[in-house]
Amino acid sequence: MGVLSRPEEVPALLRLKLAAGRIRRQIPPQDHWAFAYDMLQRVSRSFALVIQQLGPDLRNAVSTPPSPFPFPSGSPPIRIPEISETFTAADVALVLTLQVCVFYLVLRALDTVEDDTAIPNEVKLPILRDFYRHIYNPDWLFSCGANDYRVLMDNFRQVSTAFLELGEGYQKAIEEITRRMGEGMAKFICTEVETIDDYDEYCHYVAGLVGYGLSRLFHATGTEDLAPDHLSNSMGLFLQKTNIIRDYLEDINEIPRCRMFWPREIWSKYVDKLEDLKYEENSEKAVQCLNDMVTNALIHAQDCLQYMSALKDNSNFRFCAIPQIMAIGTCAICYNNVKVFRGVVKMRRGLTARIIDETKSISDVYSAFYEFSSLLESKIDDNDPNAALTRRRVDAIKKTCKSSGLLKRRGYDLEKSMYRMPMLIMIALLLVAIILGVLYGK
């Protein structure tokens, strides 16, 4: 009934479903590329949704590949070349999408090794440090993780095969980020996150470096100027910190042992042990600690806005902007919300669909950041220990957005529906969605 209570989100959901059907029909036929795109859908719904919304030039490029790198069935392995002056915009878009897909899966596999707490440290540490070498070896195999992540690891040769078809420049860029990330992960396997500086350093290794890598890939295609490292870093840190906040309960309950990255410098102000936050008797202190964590994450928002305002290519822009809007929205949902310590808290699918559907320009980004910041602001309790600091950071975000002169009304909401429609109309819309889903699923 969630969709029925918010009929304004149904059109965006339908368009999202249609896009998913298109992308499934446009996957290159080689086994390794088919595996890569299928695995992308399975291990990252949000990232896959962003890929599905790339512009029509890109969709055409995948459906009818340009001559520099065709995908004929049964052909020898292809080579995804470096960008040259003879490439069309569609060529560039396809190359960028293929490399980003491989880049993501390589780092997802590395992260799977880090996250598997059943692997003894004496086994895990050398794998993390040497992972950048393993991506060149399709015969390398290390089974770990669970569910879809184990499938990824058990078939990592497919990702390696795709990686080896990228141009040498892209390979070196991915290798360098993977090497640095693996070293950072290995460091924090043996080191607790004590201070906020430790927290920022860990998030840099696992996400800020991804920002570096993407900025360099964008620059390599000739579509963007090379972004300053501190802005690229903030793009990663804002997303990573939001995920760490949202995933508290899942991470603290990890078996056989938890691995948490909330810094002691923050949580020790409220409880004696990090796990104490999940107990109902500590709800008030837990929410205060949560608000402290969200306030810390907000410090990166203005850097993110500056980074996105400089992007030139629309596909690159949407690829970056949609996750950032979802991050500020998730911060607004989590703020002052004890449910973070009781179960899964995330943005509903209909709102996600609207964000994907409606994010087309920097004006849409400013508008979304302004609205979600305002929603977060409305939840600030004056008795919260960090209320004043939270307000200052929210005010700074809103001021940046307002000073752009590009704000427009989006009407994003976290809980309540804006509209009411007769039940028969809502049921009819749901039936249309089901029918289209069946048609495009074939």
Short mmCIF file of C-alpha atoms in Angstrom, two decimals:
data_model
loop_
_atom_site.label_atom_id
_atom_site.label_comp_id
_atom_site.label_asym_id
_atom_site.label_seq_id
_atom_site.Cartn_x
_atom_site.Cartn_y
_atom_site.Cartn_z
CA MET A 1 0.00 0.00 0.00
CA GLY A 2 3.03 2.33 0.15
CA VAL A 3 2.76 3.18 -3.55
CA LEU A 4 -1.02 3.60 -3.32
CA SER A 5 -0.63 6.15 -0.52
CA ARG A 6 1.75 8.21 -2.68
CA PRO A 7 0.31 8.19 -6.21
CA GLU A 8 2.47 11.19 -7.18
CA GLU A 9 5.42 8.77 -7.21
CA VAL A 10 3.81 6.20 -9.52
CA PRO A 11 4.85 7.83 -12.86
CA ALA A 12 8.50 7.91 -11.77
CA LEU A 13 8.30 4.27 -10.69
CA LEU A 14 6.88 3.32 -14.07
CA ARG A 15 9.65 5.16 -15.92
CA LEU A 16 12.21 3.45 -13.70
CA LYS A 17 10.72 0.07 -14.59
CA LEU A 18 10.85 0.87 -18.31
CA ALA A 19 14.49 1.95 -18.03
CA ALA A 20 15.35 -1.32 -16.29
CA GLY A 21 13.82 -3.25 -19.17
CA ARG A 22 15.82 -1.25 -21.72
CA ILE A 23 19.14 -1.76 -19.99
CA ARG A 24 18.61 -5.53 -19.78
CA ARG A 25 18.20 -5.68 -23.56
CA GLN A 26 21.35 -3.61 -24.20
CA ILE A 27 23.94 -5.62 -22.29
CA PRO A 28 26.90 -6.68 -24.48
CA PRO A 29 26.66 -10.40 -25.32
CA GLN A 30 30.06 -11.61 -24.04
CA ASP A 31 29.70 -13.70 -20.89
CA HIS A 32 31.96 -11.51 -18.79
CA TRP A 33 30.13 -8.30 -19.67
CA ALA A 34 26.75 -9.95 -19.12
CA PHE A 35 27.99 -11.16 -15.71
CA ALA A 36 29.31 -7.70 -14.83
CA TYR A 37 26.01 -5.95 -15.52
CA ASP A 38 23.96 -8.67 -13.86
CA MET A 39 26.19 -8.57 -10.78
CA LEU A 40 25.96 -4.79 -10.69
CA GLN A 41 22.18 -5.13 -10.34
CA ARG A 42 22.57 -7.67 -7.55
CA VAL A 43 25.18 -6.00 -5.34
CA SER A 44 24.20 -2.36 -5.75
CA ARG A 45 20.61 -1.49 -6.53
CA SER A 46 21.24 2.24 -6.18
CA PHE A 47 24.27 2.31 -8.45
CA ALA A 48 22.49 0.17 -11.03
CA LEU A 49 19.50 2.52 -10.98
CA VAL A 50 21.79 5.44 -11.79
CA ILE A 51 23.30 3.53 -14.73
CA GLN A 52 19.80 2.73 -16.01
CA GLN A 53 19.01 6.43 -16.25
CA LEU A 54 21.91 7.40 -18.51
CA GLY A 55 20.89 9.39 -21.53
CA PRO A 56 19.54 8.11 -24.85
CA ASP A 57 22.89 8.59 -26.61
CA LEU A 58 24.45 6.13 -24.22
CA ARG A 59 21.59 3.65 -24.49
CA ASN A 60 21.91 3.77 -28.28
CA ALA A 61 25.67 3.32 -28.02
CA VAL A 62 25.18 0.12 -26.05
CA SER A 63 22.35 -1.11 -28.24
CA THR A 64 24.11 -0.32 -31.54
CA PRO A 65 27.81 -0.15 -30.69
CA PRO A 66 30.04 2.23 -32.65
CA SER A 67 32.72 0.92 -34.94
CA PRO A 68 35.81 1.42 -32.73
CA PHE A 69 34.74 -1.45 -30.42
CA PRO A 70 31.85 -3.58 -31.70
CA PHE A 71 30.33 -6.44 -29.72
CA PRO A 72 29.55 -9.07 -32.39
CA SER A 73 28.40 -12.40 -30.95
CA GLY A 74 31.11 -15.03 -30.89
CA SER A 75 33.88 -12.54 -31.65
CA PRO A 76 37.31 -12.60 -29.99
CA PRO A 77 37.72 -10.61 -26.77
CA ILE A 78 37.28 -6.88 -27.37
CA ARG A 79 39.54 -4.13 -26.18
CA ILE A 80 37.99 -0.99 -24.72
CA PRO A 81 40.45 1.64 -26.01
CA GLU A 82 41.53 5.00 -24.71
CA ILE A 83 39.46 7.98 -25.76
CA SER A 84 40.61 9.62 -28.99
CA GLU A 85 39.54 12.70 -30.92
CA THR A 86 37.62 10.52 -33.37
CA PHE A 87 35.22 9.23 -30.72
CA THR A 88 31.67 10.48 -30.68
CA ALA A 89 29.90 11.54 -27.47
CA ALA A 90 28.12 8.17 -27.48
CA ASP A 91 31.47 6.35 -27.76
CA VAL A 92 32.82 8.27 -24.78
CA ALA A 93 29.69 7.54 -22.76
CA LEU A 94 29.93 3.82 -23.45
CA VAL A 95 33.62 3.62 -22.58
CA LEU A 96 33.01 5.53 -19.35
CA THR A 97 30.11 3.28 -18.37
CA LEU A 98 32.07 0.09 -18.99
CA GLN A 99 35.05 1.29 -16.98
CA VAL A 100 32.94 2.56 -14.09
CA CYS A 101 31.05 -0.74 -13.96
CA VAL A 102 34.32 -2.69 -13.77
CA PHE A 103 35.80 -0.16 -11.32
CA TYR A 104 32.81 -0.58 -9.02
CA LEU A 105 32.89 -4.39 -9.10
CA VAL A 106 36.64 -4.53 -8.42
CA LEU A 107 36.18 -2.32 -5.35
CA ARG A 108 33.04 -4.19 -4.33
CA ALA A 109 35.04 -7.43 -4.34
CA LEU A 110 37.82 -5.81 -2.31
CA ASP A 111 35.22 -4.55 0.15
CA THR A 112 33.74 -8.07 0.40
CA VAL A 113 37.11 -9.38 1.57
CA GLU A 114 37.37 -6.58 4.13
CA ASP A 115 33.81 -7.07 5.40
CA ASP A 116 34.00 -10.86 5.89
CA THR A 117 34.75 -11.14 9.60
CA ALA A 118 35.14 -14.93 9.33
CA ILE A 119 38.46 -14.54 7.48
CA PRO A 120 41.42 -14.66 9.89
CA ASN A 121 43.49 -11.48 9.80
CA GLU A 122 46.65 -13.37 8.83
CA VAL A 123 44.81 -14.47 5.67
CA LYS A 124 42.90 -11.25 5.03
CA LEU A 125 45.74 -8.73 5.31
CA PRO A 126 47.92 -10.00 2.43
CA ILE A 127 44.85 -10.34 0.18
CA LEU A 128 43.84 -6.72 0.84
CA ARG A 129 47.37 -5.49 0.17
CA ASP A 130 47.82 -7.56 -3.01
CA PHE A 131 44.31 -7.24 -4.44
CA TYR A 132 45.47 -4.74 -7.06
CA ARG A 133 47.67 -7.49 -8.49
CA HIS A 134 44.93 -10.14 -8.46
CA ILE A 135 42.70 -8.10 -10.79
CA TYR A 136 45.17 -8.85 -13.62
CA ASN A 137 44.87 -12.62 -13.08
CA PRO A 138 41.65 -14.31 -14.30
CA ASP A 139 42.81 -17.54 -12.62
CA TRP A 140 42.86 -15.99 -9.14
CA LEU A 141 40.07 -17.17 -6.84
CA PHE A 142 39.22 -16.47 -3.22
CA SER A 143 35.78 -17.50 -2.01
CA CYS A 144 34.31 -15.36 0.77
CA GLY A 145 31.31 -13.22 1.60
CA ALA A 146 27.69 -14.32 1.50
CA ASN A 147 24.81 -14.46 -0.96
CA ASP A 148 25.40 -12.28 -4.04
CA TYR A 149 28.78 -11.17 -2.75
CA ARG A 150 29.97 -14.78 -2.67
CA VAL A 151 28.73 -15.19 -6.24
CA LEU A 152 30.84 -12.17 -7.19
CA MET A 153 33.93 -13.60 -5.52
CA ASP A 154 33.41 -17.12 -6.89
CA ASN A 155 33.20 -15.66 -10.41
CA PHE A 156 35.73 -12.88 -10.06
CA ARG A 157 37.51 -14.18 -13.16
CA GLN A 158 34.68 -12.61 -15.18
CA VAL A 159 35.44 -9.20 -13.68
CA SER A 160 39.17 -9.70 -14.32
CA THR A 161 38.44 -10.60 -17.95
CA ALA A 162 36.41 -7.42 -18.40
CA PHE A 163 39.11 -5.39 -16.63
CA LEU A 164 41.77 -6.70 -19.02
CA GLU A 165 39.73 -5.41 -21.97
CA LEU A 166 39.92 -1.82 -20.75
CA GLY A 167 42.53 0.53 -22.13
CA GLU A 168 45.86 0.54 -20.32
CA GLY A 169 45.28 4.03 -18.93
CA TYR A 170 42.01 2.95 -17.31
CA GLN A 171 43.62 -0.20 -15.96
CA LYS A 172 46.39 1.80 -14.31
CA ALA A 173 43.91 4.25 -12.79
CA ILE A 174 41.81 1.42 -11.33
CA GLU A 175 44.93 -0.45 -10.18
CA GLU A 176 46.27 2.60 -8.32
CA ILE A 177 43.03 3.29 -6.46
CA THR A 178 42.63 -0.40 -5.63
CA ARG A 179 46.19 -0.56 -4.28
CA ARG A 180 45.76 2.48 -2.06
CA MET A 181 42.34 1.35 -0.85
CA GLY A 182 43.61 -2.13 0.00
CA GLU A 183 46.49 -0.67 2.01
CA GLY A 184 44.11 1.60 3.93
CA MET A 185 41.69 -1.24 4.65
CA ALA A 186 44.56 -3.40 5.92
CA LYS A 187 45.63 -0.58 8.24
CA PHE A 188 42.20 -0.32 9.83
CA ILE A 189 41.82 -4.08 10.23
CA CYS A 190 44.47 -3.69 12.93
CA THR A 191 43.54 -0.19 14.13
CA GLU A 192 40.38 0.98 15.89
CA VAL A 193 38.64 4.16 14.76
CA GLU A 194 39.32 6.25 17.82
CA THR A 195 39.25 9.88 16.72
CA ILE A 196 37.31 11.86 14.15
CA ASP A 197 40.59 12.16 12.23
CA ASP A 198 40.77 8.33 12.17
CA TYR A 199 37.17 8.27 10.92
CA ASP A 200 37.95 10.70 8.12
CA GLU A 201 41.06 8.73 7.20
CA TYR A 202 39.18 5.42 7.04
CA CYS A 203 36.41 6.97 4.94
CA HIS A 204 39.07 8.45 2.66
CA TYR A 205 40.55 5.00 2.01
CA VAL A 206 37.24 3.27 1.31
CA ALA A 207 35.32 6.09 -0.42
CA GLY A 208 37.34 9.26 -0.88
CA LEU A 209 39.75 7.34 -3.11
CA VAL A 210 36.75 6.26 -5.19
CA GLY A 211 36.02 9.96 -5.67
CA TYR A 212 39.62 10.46 -6.79
CA GLY A 213 39.33 7.55 -9.23
CA LEU A 214 36.07 8.69 -10.77
CA SER A 215 37.34 12.23 -11.19
CA ARG A 216 40.37 10.88 -13.02
CA LEU A 217 38.24 8.62 -15.21
CA PHE A 218 35.99 11.56 -16.10
CA HIS A 219 39.06 13.62 -16.93
CA ALA A 220 40.58 10.80 -19.00
CA THR A 221 37.51 10.76 -21.25
CA GLY A 222 37.96 14.47 -21.96
CA THR A 223 34.49 15.28 -20.64
CA GLU A 224 35.55 17.08 -17.44
CA ASP A 225 38.28 19.22 -15.96
CA LEU A 226 40.21 17.40 -13.23
CA ALA A 227 38.46 18.19 -9.95
CA PRO A 228 40.49 19.25 -6.88
CA ASP A 229 41.27 16.28 -4.66
CA HIS A 230 39.59 17.73 -1.58
CA LEU A 231 36.29 18.04 -3.44
CA SER A 232 36.57 14.51 -4.87
CA ASN A 233 37.34 13.27 -1.36
CA SER A 234 34.28 14.97 0.11
CA MET A 235 32.05 13.37 -2.53
CA GLY A 236 33.15 9.98 -1.26
CA LEU A 237 33.12 10.86 2.44
CA PHE A 238 29.55 12.18 2.39
CA LEU A 239 28.26 8.94 0.85
CA GLN A 240 30.37 6.69 3.09
CA LYS A 241 29.50 8.44 6.32
CA THR A 242 25.81 8.30 5.44
CA ASN A 243 26.08 4.55 4.87
CA ILE A 244 27.98 4.02 8.13
CA ILE A 245 25.28 5.92 10.02
CA ARG A 246 22.36 4.13 8.37
CA ASP A 247 23.88 0.65 8.73
CA TYR A 248 24.59 0.79 12.47
CA LEU A 249 22.32 -2.10 13.48
CA GLU A 250 23.35 -4.39 10.62
CA ASP A 251 27.03 -3.80 11.32
CA ILE A 252 26.86 -4.12 15.11
CA ASN A 253 25.03 -7.46 14.75
CA GLU A 254 27.55 -8.84 12.23
CA ILE A 255 28.48 -12.50 12.84
CA PRO A 256 30.92 -13.87 13.94
CA ARG A 257 32.00 -10.42 15.17
CA CYS A 258 31.04 -6.86 14.47
CA ARG A 259 33.19 -4.30 12.71
CA MET A 260 32.14 -0.73 13.42
CA PHE A 261 33.49 2.60 12.27
CA TRP A 262 31.62 5.06 14.48
CA PRO A 263 34.54 6.95 16.10
CA ARG A 264 35.05 6.53 19.83
CA GLU A 265 35.55 10.30 20.10
CA ILE A 266 31.84 10.69 19.28
CA TRP A 267 30.08 7.65 20.77
CA SER A 268 31.99 7.65 24.07
CA LYS A 269 30.26 10.92 24.97
CA TYR A 270 26.99 9.00 25.21
CA VAL A 271 27.63 5.35 26.17
CA ASP A 272 30.37 3.15 27.59
CA LYS A 273 30.31 0.65 24.73
CA LEU A 274 29.26 1.17 21.13
CA GLU A 275 26.84 -1.75 21.25
CA ASP A 276 24.96 -0.08 24.11
CA LEU A 277 23.34 2.27 21.58
CA LYS A 278 21.06 -0.52 20.34
CA TYR A 279 19.42 -1.15 23.72
CA GLU A 280 16.07 0.47 24.32
CA GLU A 281 17.01 1.82 27.74
CA ASN A 282 19.66 3.97 26.03
CA SER A 283 17.34 5.37 23.36
CA GLU A 284 17.74 9.03 24.33
CA LYS A 285 21.54 8.88 24.37
CA ALA A 286 21.55 6.78 21.19
CA VAL A 287 19.56 9.41 19.29
CA GLN A 288 21.87 12.17 20.55
CA CYS A 289 24.88 10.17 19.35
CA LEU A 290 23.16 9.57 16.00
CA ASN A 291 22.50 13.29 15.62
CA ASP A 292 26.16 13.96 16.38
CA MET A 293 27.16 11.55 13.59
CA VAL A 294 24.77 13.14 11.09
CA THR A 295 26.04 16.61 12.00
CA ASN A 296 29.58 15.40 11.31
CA ALA A 297 28.56 14.11 7.86
CA LEU A 298 26.91 17.41 6.90
CA ILE A 299 30.27 19.19 6.88
CA HIS A 300 30.97 17.65 3.44
CA ALA A 301 27.73 18.79 1.76
CA GLN A 302 28.98 22.18 0.52
CA ASP A 303 32.07 20.60 -1.06
CA CYS A 304 29.75 18.17 -2.84
CA LEU A 305 27.63 21.02 -4.18
CA GLN A 306 30.76 22.78 -5.45
CA TYR A 307 32.01 19.60 -7.15
CA MET A 308 28.67 18.95 -8.89
CA SER A 309 28.26 22.55 -10.02
CA ALA A 310 31.49 22.24 -12.05
CA LEU A 311 30.49 19.10 -13.99
CA LYS A 312 29.91 19.66 -17.72
CA ASP A 313 28.70 16.33 -19.09
CA ASN A 314 25.08 15.52 -18.23
CA SER A 315 25.66 11.77 -17.83
CA ASN A 316 28.57 12.37 -15.46
CA PHE A 317 26.47 14.93 -13.61
CA ARG A 318 23.50 12.61 -13.07
CA PHE A 319 25.80 9.75 -12.11
CA CYS A 320 27.26 11.92 -9.33
CA ALA A 321 24.22 13.94 -8.34
CA ILE A 322 21.64 11.20 -7.76
CA PRO A 323 23.62 9.37 -5.02
CA GLN A 324 24.45 12.68 -3.32
CA ILE A 325 20.78 13.71 -3.21
CA MET A 326 19.92 10.30 -1.81
CA ALA A 327 22.63 10.82 0.82
CA ILE A 328 21.27 14.15 2.04
CA GLY A 329 17.79 12.63 2.00
CA THR A 330 19.00 9.65 4.04
CA CYS A 331 20.64 12.00 6.54
CA ALA A 332 17.29 13.75 6.92
CA ILE A 333 15.52 10.41 7.43
CA CYS A 334 18.06 9.15 9.98
CA TYR A 335 18.38 12.36 11.97
CA ASN A 336 16.66 12.16 15.36
CA ASN A 337 15.23 8.77 14.38
CA VAL A 338 15.54 5.99 16.96
CA LYS A 339 14.49 3.47 14.27
CA VAL A 340 18.11 3.47 13.09
CA PHE A 341 18.79 1.34 16.20
CA ARG A 342 15.77 -0.92 15.72
CA GLY A 343 15.78 -1.96 12.05
CA VAL A 344 16.34 -0.89 8.45
CA VAL A 345 15.91 2.81 7.71
CA LYS A 346 16.13 3.85 4.10
CA MET A 347 14.52 6.03 1.49
CA ARG A 348 11.35 4.51 0.08
CA ARG A 349 11.53 3.28 -3.50
CA GLY A 350 8.97 5.74 -4.82
CA LEU A 351 10.93 8.72 -3.53
CA THR A 352 14.13 7.24 -4.95
CA ALA A 353 12.39 6.90 -8.31
CA ARG A 354 11.32 10.55 -8.19
CA ILE A 355 14.85 11.69 -7.41
CA ILE A 356 16.27 9.67 -10.32
CA ASP A 357 13.55 10.88 -12.65
CA GLU A 358 13.74 14.55 -11.68
CA THR A 359 17.50 15.09 -11.31
CA LYS A 360 18.56 16.63 -14.60
CA SER A 361 20.37 19.86 -13.74
CA ILE A 362 22.27 21.60 -10.96
CA SER A 363 19.05 23.47 -10.20
CA ASP A 364 17.49 20.12 -9.26
CA VAL A 365 20.43 19.39 -6.96
CA TYR A 366 20.20 22.73 -5.17
CA SER A 367 16.45 22.29 -4.83
CA ALA A 368 16.74 18.78 -3.40
CA PHE A 369 19.54 19.70 -0.98
CA TYR A 370 17.54 22.71 0.17
CA GLU A 371 14.36 20.73 0.76
CA PHE A 372 16.00 17.78 2.51
CA SER A 373 18.09 20.14 4.65
CA SER A 374 14.89 21.96 5.60
CA LEU A 375 13.25 18.66 6.53
CA LEU A 376 16.25 17.76 8.69
CA GLU A 377 16.12 21.21 10.28
CA SER A 378 12.48 20.70 11.22
CA LYS A 379 13.51 17.65 13.29
CA ILE A 380 16.17 19.43 15.37
CA ASP A 381 15.40 19.32 19.08
CA ASP A 382 16.64 22.40 20.90
CA ASN A 383 17.59 20.15 23.82
CA ASP A 384 19.95 18.10 21.65
CA PRO A 385 23.59 18.70 22.71
CA ASN A 386 24.58 19.48 19.11
CA ALA A 387 21.49 21.43 18.10
CA ALA A 388 23.31 24.73 17.56
CA LEU A 389 26.09 23.15 15.45
CA THR A 390 23.56 21.16 13.40
CA ARG A 391 21.59 24.34 12.68
CA ARG A 392 24.74 26.17 11.58
CA ARG A 393 25.67 23.40 9.15
CA VAL A 394 22.13 23.15 7.79
CA ASP A 395 21.95 26.93 7.44
CA ALA A 396 25.22 26.93 5.48
CA ILE A 397 23.87 24.30 3.06
CA LYS A 398 20.60 26.18 2.60
CA LYS A 399 22.42 29.48 2.08
CA THR A 400 24.60 27.94 -0.64
CA CYS A 401 21.54 26.53 -2.40
CA LYS A 402 19.51 29.72 -2.09
CA SER A 403 22.35 31.95 -3.27
CA SER A 404 22.47 29.99 -6.54
CA GLY A 405 19.18 31.63 -7.54
CA LEU A 406 18.11 28.30 -9.04
CA LEU A 407 15.73 26.90 -6.42
CA LYS A 408 12.42 25.41 -7.47
CA ARG A 409 9.72 23.55 -5.63
CA ARG A 410 10.07 19.76 -5.62
CA GLY A 411 7.82 18.82 -2.71
CA TYR A 412 9.97 15.93 -1.47
CA ASP A 413 8.67 14.44 1.76
CA LEU A 414 9.96 11.77 4.10
CA GLU A 415 6.76 10.38 5.54
CA LYS A 416 3.42 11.78 4.45
CA SER A 417 1.78 11.81 1.05
CA MET A 418 1.18 15.22 -0.48
CA TYR A 419 -1.96 14.14 -2.33
CA ARG A 420 -4.99 11.94 -1.98
CA MET A 421 -6.62 10.08 -4.86
CA PRO A 422 -9.67 7.85 -5.04
CA MET A 423 -8.82 4.22 -4.33
CA LEU A 424 -10.03 3.03 -7.75
CA ILE A 425 -7.59 5.34 -9.54
CA MET A 426 -4.75 4.16 -7.35
CA ILE A 427 -5.59 0.53 -8.01
CA ALA A 428 -5.75 1.21 -11.75
CA LEU A 429 -2.29 2.78 -11.65
CA LEU A 430 -0.95 -0.22 -9.77
CA LEU A 431 -2.41 -2.60 -12.37
CA VAL A 432 -0.76 -0.59 -15.16
CA ALA A 433 2.56 -0.84 -13.34
CA ILE A 434 2.20 -4.62 -12.97
CA ILE A 435 1.27 -5.10 -16.65
CA LEU A 436 4.18 -2.97 -17.87
CA GLY A 437 6.50 -4.80 -15.52
CA VAL A 438 5.45 -8.15 -17.01
CA LEU A 439 5.78 -6.89 -20.60
CA TYR A 440 9.23 -5.38 -20.14
CA GLY A 441 10.46 -8.24 -18.02
CA LYS A 442 10.21 -10.63 -20.97
#
